[in-house]
Amino acid sequence: MQKSKILKNLIVWAFICEFLCINGVNIFIFNGKAETNSVLKYEVGDWVNSIDISSDGQYFVVGSGENISLFNRTNITPLWNFNTQERVRSVSITPSGMYFTAGSDNGRIYLFDRSNSTPLWYYYGARFAEISSDGQKIVATGGYNNDVYYFNSTSNIPLWNYTLGDLSYSLAISSNGKYFVVGGWSWDKTVYFFEKNSSTPLWSYETGDVIYSVAISAEGKYLAAVSKDHNIYFFENTSNTPLWFYNTGKVVNDVSISSDGQFIAASSWFDNKIYLFNKSSPIPILIYKTGDGIRDISISSDGALIAAGSYDSKVYLFNTMNSKPLWTYPIGSGIGPLVISSEGNFIAVGGDSQVYLIPYTYQPPPNYNFIGAIIIVIIAITISVIFLYLLNYVVDKKLEVGKTS
């Protein structure tokens, strides 16, 4: 009876030791942290073609399939939907989230107020549109007549239009709507720079191939363009001679610029690289290669944060002080369009029937080493068995001594 009681106590102590060892795995391997995953997911029912977000990340608009959907980030259900009957090609929202435009393959652009799914107006003749920060000016292009249109938000009758040399799929407007830039496509390889009061470009610049993307600073003083000719071009608005250009050796497909024009971010889906420049030099301050081509790149208003979406199904977030990502986030089903909010606090990215809203504060889960954990558990159990065996041996010896004495 005495041995049995002693052994029971030893077994209890052995299990306590084993429990502490196994839980030590959590401290040692998992760093004592619970998985942090504050990424929000929203179902939209079809592949995401376009996306834009308000400056604080409170509202975002999505073009998926034929539908335009407006979300408040606090609700996974859209505030409302609008069906265009054709694929949605572009969306653009004001910083306040109060107004936004959308363009569709039905040849129409739409202006919406967030309070109502009925458009304030629409115009037939374009598929891509951008709206100024105050919601007062709209520029549109991408129609089959090759025209650029400039609107006041109060009317669907253009203030003026200008005929390009061919189709255009890229455009950007300054915050106050005074200036905008358009990139030519197909046979037209030209960057066009406009001022709101004239239907004739202030200047134009012919590149070596079609223009994939253009960007403009908040006041319209600086603009950037990227081309199939492998070049990133940077301009001041007073001249059609680039301040500089940089040849990547591969096609460059997207570009984004900070509000003051200080930082320019560009990306390529052919060399898988992200490029970051200071406006003063054509020498990149950052080059980072991802696992596959980059679909979209977007920079925060102050230029401090750069987000990129890669065909390796990951979102990358950088700051201008580091050459490596702050974090990466895996998208489970392919990468779609991506944009970072002006304030830099949220990244919205589309995928296959889903939108992910990723906060800047996102922390990737710890890198669990399950093999190491299993090894430690086996060691803990082995130690417990040996411990019990030795103590059982000691107890037997003590009992034998007690009997002989």
XYZ file of N, CA and C in Angstrom, residues 13 54 65 87 106 139 162 201 207 303 323:
33
model
N 3.099 13.764 -10.415
C 4.201 14.701 -10.662
C 4.770 14.542 -12.070
N -11.818 54.709 -49.826
C -11.761 56.067 -49.280
C -10.466 56.266 -48.502
N -17.385 41.208 -61.914
C -18.294 40.771 -62.962
C -19.021 41.972 -63.541
N -19.211 43.709 -68.111
C -18.105 43.715 -67.154
C -17.759 45.135 -66.713
N -20.267 48.084 -71.171
C -21.463 48.515 -71.894
C -21.274 49.901 -72.517
N -12.973 62.840 -65.380
C -12.362 62.632 -66.688
C -12.595 61.179 -67.082
N -11.666 65.448 -76.473
C -10.489 65.488 -77.349
C -10.277 64.085 -77.902
N -4.320 69.283 -75.488
C -3.312 68.972 -74.467
C -2.304 70.105 -74.305
N 6.219 57.789 -76.389
C 7.132 56.774 -75.864
C 7.406 55.733 -76.951
N 3.585 58.771 -49.081
C 4.698 58.022 -49.654
C 5.389 57.082 -48.695
N 14.261 47.651 -47.262
C 14.313 46.979 -48.556
C 13.557 45.657 -48.549
